[in-house]
């Protein structure tokens, strides 16, 4: 394959991976809103859209494998394809986490600790993913490090929520008949916080893969 044609293949791959990432980001943001507003219609749209995300993921993964096997790229091109292959996995897993949020949105349960602002958490995670995709699209090393720095803020907020849960449980007196509902609410909140934190972790992974793609080093961002 001539160099110009091969470069066009790489550029097209990057564009389509970023587009898939943007689709997943939109799904995550929609699921987050559905969770806060108990919007079952929006939740269903996110869940139904996951099949399309998975099909696009598999198609792009196959293209990465073909580029590695058939074109045998070297140096910077090899780093790009290998990093893109791994970034695809992070994007697909964020899509799965968005589905988790959407499925909880369909429960229509009363929120446990309603004073906890989940919007703050999802907003930071969404911004991290947005920045990580921009960094990948532009090959921007400085932007990769900014994503990692923002992860500290998200982790701190998630840890604070977990602390609030423990404080509330210690100080709360609950009758036996309410224990099951209370535990269900605690579990729902903690799983939601865990999934949002994982979105941030995957955004950092995308930034780390991009940094390797750009600089060729195994620099850790955590």
mmCIF file of C-alpha atoms in Angstrom:
data_model
loop_
_atom_site.group_PDB
_atom_site.id
_atom_site.type_symbol
_atom_site.label_atom_id
_atom_site.label_comp_id
_atom_site.label_asym_id
_atom_site.label_seq_id
_atom_site.Cartn_x
_atom_site.Cartn_y
_atom_site.Cartn_z
ATOM 1 C CA UNK A 1 0.000 0.000 0.000
ATOM 2 C CA UNK A 2 1.450 3.423 -0.957
ATOM 3 C CA UNK A 3 2.397 5.689 1.955
ATOM 4 C CA UNK A 4 -0.273 8.255 1.116
ATOM 5 C CA UNK A 5 -3.003 5.624 1.115
ATOM 6 C CA UNK A 6 -1.748 4.111 4.362
ATOM 7 C CA UNK A 7 -1.680 7.534 6.041
ATOM 8 C CA UNK A 8 -5.245 8.133 4.885
ATOM 9 C CA UNK A 9 -6.229 4.826 6.525
ATOM 10 C CA UNK A 10 -4.630 5.927 9.790
ATOM 11 C CA UNK A 11 -6.303 9.336 9.670
ATOM 12 C CA UNK A 12 -9.673 7.749 8.964
ATOM 13 C CA UNK A 13 -9.207 5.326 11.853
ATOM 14 C CA UNK A 14 -8.433 8.187 14.239
ATOM 15 C CA UNK A 15 -11.468 10.143 13.070
ATOM 16 C CA UNK A 16 -13.829 7.219 13.515
ATOM 17 C CA UNK A 17 -12.467 6.348 16.962
ATOM 18 C CA UNK A 18 -12.986 9.941 18.090
ATOM 19 C CA UNK A 19 -16.519 9.870 16.660
ATOM 20 C CA UNK A 20 -17.271 6.681 18.588
ATOM 21 C CA UNK A 21 -15.852 8.293 21.705
ATOM 22 C CA UNK A 22 -18.112 11.296 21.233
ATOM 23 C CA UNK A 23 -21.113 8.995 20.823
ATOM 24 C CA UNK A 24 -20.228 7.210 24.052
ATOM 25 C CA UNK A 25 -19.666 10.535 25.825
ATOM 26 C CA UNK A 26 -23.125 11.712 24.752
ATOM 27 C CA UNK A 27 -24.609 8.447 26.020
ATOM 28 C CA UNK A 28 -22.865 8.813 29.355
ATOM 29 C CA UNK A 29 -24.109 12.375 29.772
ATOM 30 C CA UNK A 30 -27.631 11.314 28.814
ATOM 31 C CA UNK A 31 -27.536 8.428 31.281
ATOM 32 C CA UNK A 32 -26.332 10.787 34.017
ATOM 33 C CA UNK A 33 -29.269 13.117 33.411
ATOM 34 C CA UNK A 34 -31.663 10.171 33.291
ATOM 35 C CA UNK A 35 -30.353 8.968 36.636
ATOM 36 C CA UNK A 36 -30.881 12.316 38.350
ATOM 37 C CA UNK A 37 -34.267 12.984 36.751
ATOM 38 C CA UNK A 38 -35.543 9.372 36.718
ATOM 39 C CA UNK A 39 -36.070 9.776 32.980
ATOM 40 C CA UNK A 40 -36.867 6.232 31.856
ATOM 41 C CA UNK A 41 -37.214 7.216 28.195
ATOM 42 C CA UNK A 42 -33.709 8.669 28.091
ATOM 43 C CA UNK A 43 -32.409 5.643 29.991
ATOM 44 C CA UNK A 44 -33.969 3.282 27.460
ATOM 45 C CA UNK A 45 -32.358 5.218 24.581
ATOM 46 C CA UNK A 46 -28.915 4.760 26.155
ATOM 47 C CA UNK A 47 -29.488 1.050 26.710
ATOM 48 C CA UNK A 48 -30.817 0.511 23.194
ATOM 49 C CA UNK A 49 -27.904 2.431 21.692
ATOM 50 C CA UNK A 50 -25.320 0.145 23.278
ATOM 51 C CA UNK A 51 -25.684 -2.473 20.556
ATOM 52 C CA UNK A 52 -24.676 0.078 17.921
ATOM 53 C CA UNK A 53 -21.688 1.146 20.024
ATOM 54 C CA UNK A 54 -20.582 -2.474 20.338
ATOM 55 C CA UNK A 55 -20.869 -3.089 16.583
ATOM 56 C CA UNK A 56 -18.799 -0.008 15.785
ATOM 57 C CA UNK A 57 -16.252 -1.012 18.420
ATOM 58 C CA UNK A 58 -15.822 -4.470 16.912
ATOM 59 C CA UNK A 59 -15.512 -3.055 13.400
ATOM 60 C CA UNK A 60 -12.824 -0.579 14.434
ATOM 61 C CA UNK A 61 -11.008 -3.205 16.487
ATOM 62 C CA UNK A 62 -10.946 -5.445 13.406
ATOM 63 C CA UNK A 63 -9.498 -2.610 11.353
ATOM 64 C CA UNK A 64 -6.712 -2.129 13.908
ATOM 65 C CA UNK A 65 -5.887 -5.827 13.737
ATOM 66 C CA UNK A 66 -5.827 -5.727 9.930
ATOM 67 C CA UNK A 67 -3.488 -2.736 9.948
ATOM 68 C CA UNK A 68 -1.147 -4.515 12.341
ATOM 69 C CA UNK A 69 -1.225 -7.839 10.497
ATOM 70 C CA UNK A 70 -1.333 -6.737 6.877
ATOM 71 C CA UNK A 71 0.587 -3.451 6.861
ATOM 72 C CA UNK A 72 3.080 -4.266 9.627
ATOM 73 C CA UNK A 73 3.560 -0.636 10.696
ATOM 74 C CA UNK A 74 6.747 0.403 12.483
ATOM 75 C CA UNK A 75 7.869 3.183 14.844
ATOM 76 C CA UNK A 76 5.291 5.955 15.261
ATOM 77 C CA UNK A 77 2.662 4.260 13.099
ATOM 78 C CA UNK A 78 2.922 1.092 15.171
ATOM 79 C CA UNK A 79 2.498 3.065 18.399
ATOM 80 C CA UNK A 80 -0.528 4.826 16.915
ATOM 81 C CA UNK A 81 -2.325 1.640 15.887
ATOM 82 C CA UNK A 82 -1.478 -0.209 19.114
ATOM 83 C CA UNK A 83 -2.592 2.742 21.246
ATOM 84 C CA UNK A 84 -5.780 3.161 19.230
ATOM 85 C CA UNK A 85 -6.576 -0.512 19.709
ATOM 86 C CA UNK A 86 -6.365 -0.114 23.491
ATOM 87 C CA UNK A 87 -8.226 3.208 23.487
ATOM 88 C CA UNK A 88 -11.123 1.507 21.726
ATOM 89 C CA UNK A 89 -11.436 -0.899 24.646
ATOM 90 C CA UNK A 90 -11.603 1.984 27.122
ATOM 91 C CA UNK A 91 -14.290 3.699 25.035
ATOM 92 C CA UNK A 92 -16.368 0.524 24.850
ATOM 93 C CA UNK A 93 -16.134 0.017 28.603
ATOM 94 C CA UNK A 94 -17.275 3.578 29.248
ATOM 95 C CA UNK A 95 -20.288 2.728 27.113
ATOM 96 C CA UNK A 96 -20.996 -0.224 29.394
ATOM 97 C CA UNK A 97 -20.744 2.024 32.456
ATOM 98 C CA UNK A 98 -23.225 4.439 30.868
ATOM 99 C CA UNK A 99 -25.610 1.513 30.474
ATOM 100 C CA UNK A 100 -25.168 0.710 34.168
ATOM 101 C CA UNK A 101 -26.288 4.239 35.057
ATOM 102 C CA UNK A 102 -29.192 4.040 32.640
ATOM 103 C CA UNK A 103 -30.381 0.760 34.126
ATOM 104 C CA UNK A 104 -30.405 2.301 37.590
ATOM 105 C CA UNK A 105 -32.334 5.272 36.225
ATOM 106 C CA UNK A 106 -35.145 2.887 35.274
ATOM 107 C CA UNK A 107 -35.519 1.700 38.873
ATOM 108 C CA UNK A 108 -37.272 4.908 39.928
ATOM 109 C CA UNK A 109 -36.099 4.472 43.512
ATOM 110 C CA UNK A 110 -36.000 7.331 45.967
ATOM 111 C CA UNK A 111 -32.461 8.660 46.225
ATOM 112 C CA UNK A 112 -30.434 7.780 49.291
ATOM 113 C CA UNK A 113 -28.591 10.873 50.558
ATOM 114 C CA UNK A 114 -30.281 13.218 48.060
ATOM 115 C CA UNK A 115 -27.927 15.998 49.195
ATOM 116 C CA UNK A 116 -25.120 14.216 47.331
ATOM 117 C CA UNK A 117 -24.815 16.015 43.995
ATOM 118 C CA UNK A 118 -24.097 13.261 41.486
ATOM 119 C CA UNK A 119 -24.080 15.935 38.773
ATOM 120 C CA UNK A 120 -20.759 17.190 40.135
ATOM 121 C CA UNK A 121 -19.200 13.763 39.712
ATOM 122 C CA UNK A 122 -20.601 13.038 36.262
ATOM 123 C CA UNK A 123 -19.676 16.523 35.081
ATOM 124 C CA UNK A 124 -16.017 16.038 35.969
ATOM 125 C CA UNK A 125 -15.906 12.537 34.468
ATOM 126 C CA UNK A 126 -17.526 13.774 31.247
ATOM 127 C CA UNK A 127 -15.083 16.675 31.012
ATOM 128 C CA UNK A 128 -12.162 14.297 31.510
ATOM 129 C CA UNK A 129 -13.374 12.060 28.698
ATOM 130 C CA UNK A 130 -13.958 15.064 26.442
ATOM 131 C CA UNK A 131 -10.414 16.301 27.083
ATOM 132 C CA UNK A 132 -8.918 12.842 26.604
ATOM 133 C CA UNK A 133 -10.632 12.495 23.215
ATOM 134 C CA UNK A 134 -9.390 15.951 22.209
ATOM 135 C CA UNK A 135 -5.872 14.962 23.273
ATOM 136 C CA UNK A 136 -6.039 11.782 21.182
ATOM 137 C CA UNK A 137 -7.448 13.627 18.177
ATOM 138 C CA UNK A 138 -4.679 16.245 18.297
ATOM 139 C CA UNK A 139 -1.839 14.120 19.692
ATOM 140 C CA UNK A 140 -1.466 16.638 22.518
ATOM 141 C CA UNK A 141 0.808 15.421 25.330
ATOM 142 C CA UNK A 142 0.145 18.403 27.613
ATOM 143 C CA UNK A 143 -3.597 17.781 27.407
ATOM 144 C CA UNK A 144 -2.994 14.154 28.437
ATOM 145 C CA UNK A 145 -1.334 15.256 31.651
ATOM 146 C CA UNK A 146 -4.177 17.690 32.370
ATOM 147 C CA UNK A 147 -6.631 14.775 32.283
ATOM 148 C CA UNK A 148 -4.562 12.912 34.859
ATOM 149 C CA UNK A 149 -4.470 15.969 37.106
ATOM 150 C CA UNK A 150 -8.254 16.262 36.980
ATOM 151 C CA UNK A 151 -8.611 12.647 38.059
ATOM 152 C CA UNK A 152 -7.374 13.592 41.530
ATOM 153 C CA UNK A 153 -10.360 15.921 41.905
ATOM 154 C CA UNK A 154 -12.814 13.228 40.858
ATOM 155 C CA UNK A 155 -11.271 10.630 43.162
ATOM 156 C CA UNK A 156 -11.426 13.081 46.061
ATOM 157 C CA UNK A 157 -15.126 13.800 45.507
ATOM 158 C CA UNK A 158 -15.943 10.088 45.208
ATOM 159 C CA UNK A 159 -14.083 9.388 48.433
ATOM 160 C CA UNK A 160 -16.008 12.191 50.130
ATOM 161 C CA UNK A 161 -19.319 10.626 49.095
ATOM 162 C CA UNK A 162 -18.242 7.278 50.515
ATOM 163 C CA UNK A 163 -17.387 9.052 53.763
ATOM 164 C CA UNK A 164 -20.813 10.691 53.880
ATOM 165 C CA UNK A 165 -22.441 7.294 53.452
ATOM 166 C CA UNK A 166 -20.501 5.864 56.376
ATOM 167 C CA UNK A 167 -21.285 8.853 58.598
ATOM 168 C CA UNK A 168 -24.975 8.633 57.764
ATOM 169 C CA UNK A 169 -25.159 4.897 58.443
ATOM 170 C CA UNK A 170 -23.412 5.255 61.791
ATOM 171 C CA UNK A 171 -25.760 8.002 62.936
ATOM 172 C CA UNK A 172 -29.009 6.566 61.581
ATOM 173 C CA UNK A 173 -31.466 4.448 63.544
ATOM 174 C CA UNK A 174 -33.484 2.246 61.252
ATOM 175 C CA UNK A 175 -36.145 -0.290 62.044
ATOM 176 C CA UNK A 176 -35.878 -3.794 60.690
ATOM 177 C CA UNK A 177 -38.663 -3.188 58.189
ATOM 178 C CA UNK A 178 -36.685 -0.323 56.604
ATOM 179 C CA UNK A 179 -33.296 -2.016 56.559
ATOM 180 C CA UNK A 180 -33.711 -3.606 53.136
ATOM 181 C CA UNK A 181 -34.730 -0.325 51.490
ATOM 182 C CA UNK A 182 -31.865 1.493 53.180
ATOM 183 C CA UNK A 183 -29.278 -1.053 52.063
ATOM 184 C CA UNK A 184 -30.678 -1.009 48.536
ATOM 185 C CA UNK A 185 -30.302 2.773 48.443
ATOM 186 C CA UNK A 186 -26.768 2.613 49.811
ATOM 187 C CA UNK A 187 -25.804 -0.007 47.262
ATOM 188 C CA UNK A 188 -27.326 2.003 44.400
ATOM 189 C CA UNK A 189 -25.456 5.153 45.378
ATOM 190 C CA UNK A 190 -22.111 3.460 45.956
ATOM 191 C CA UNK A 191 -22.319 1.532 42.681
ATOM 192 C CA UNK A 192 -23.168 4.742 40.859
ATOM 193 C CA UNK A 193 -20.184 6.539 42.392
ATOM 194 C CA UNK A 194 -17.934 3.581 41.578
ATOM 195 C CA UNK A 195 -19.044 3.564 37.928
ATOM 196 C CA UNK A 196 -18.525 7.314 37.557
ATOM 197 C CA UNK A 197 -15.057 6.992 39.067
ATOM 198 C CA UNK A 198 -14.289 4.224 36.589
ATOM 199 C CA UNK A 199 -15.283 6.487 33.700
ATOM 200 C CA UNK A 200 -12.614 8.864 34.959
ATOM 201 C CA UNK A 201 -10.123 6.012 35.154
ATOM 202 C CA UNK A 202 -10.824 5.042 31.548
ATOM 203 C CA UNK A 203 -10.404 8.671 30.484
ATOM 204 C CA UNK A 204 -6.978 8.627 32.141
ATOM 205 C CA UNK A 205 -6.222 5.381 30.303
ATOM 206 C CA UNK A 206 -7.064 7.074 27.001
ATOM 207 C CA UNK A 207 -4.760 9.935 27.920
ATOM 208 C CA UNK A 208 -1.987 7.520 28.898
ATOM 209 C CA UNK A 209 -2.293 5.569 25.629
ATOM 210 C CA UNK A 210 -2.200 8.860 23.740
ATOM 211 C CA UNK A 211 0.893 9.972 25.627
ATOM 212 C CA UNK A 212 2.614 6.718 24.669
ATOM 213 C CA UNK A 213 1.495 7.227 21.074
ATOM 214 C CA UNK A 214 2.979 10.741 21.005
ATOM 215 C CA UNK A 215 6.130 10.351 23.098
ATOM 216 C CA UNK A 216 6.872 6.652 22.894
ATOM 217 C CA UNK A 217 7.357 6.324 26.632
ATOM 218 C CA UNK A 218 5.560 4.285 29.271
ATOM 219 C CA UNK A 219 4.967 7.352 31.448
ATOM 220 C CA UNK A 220 2.403 6.624 34.137
ATOM 221 C CA UNK A 221 -0.244 9.277 34.728
ATOM 222 C CA UNK A 222 -1.688 7.896 37.977
#
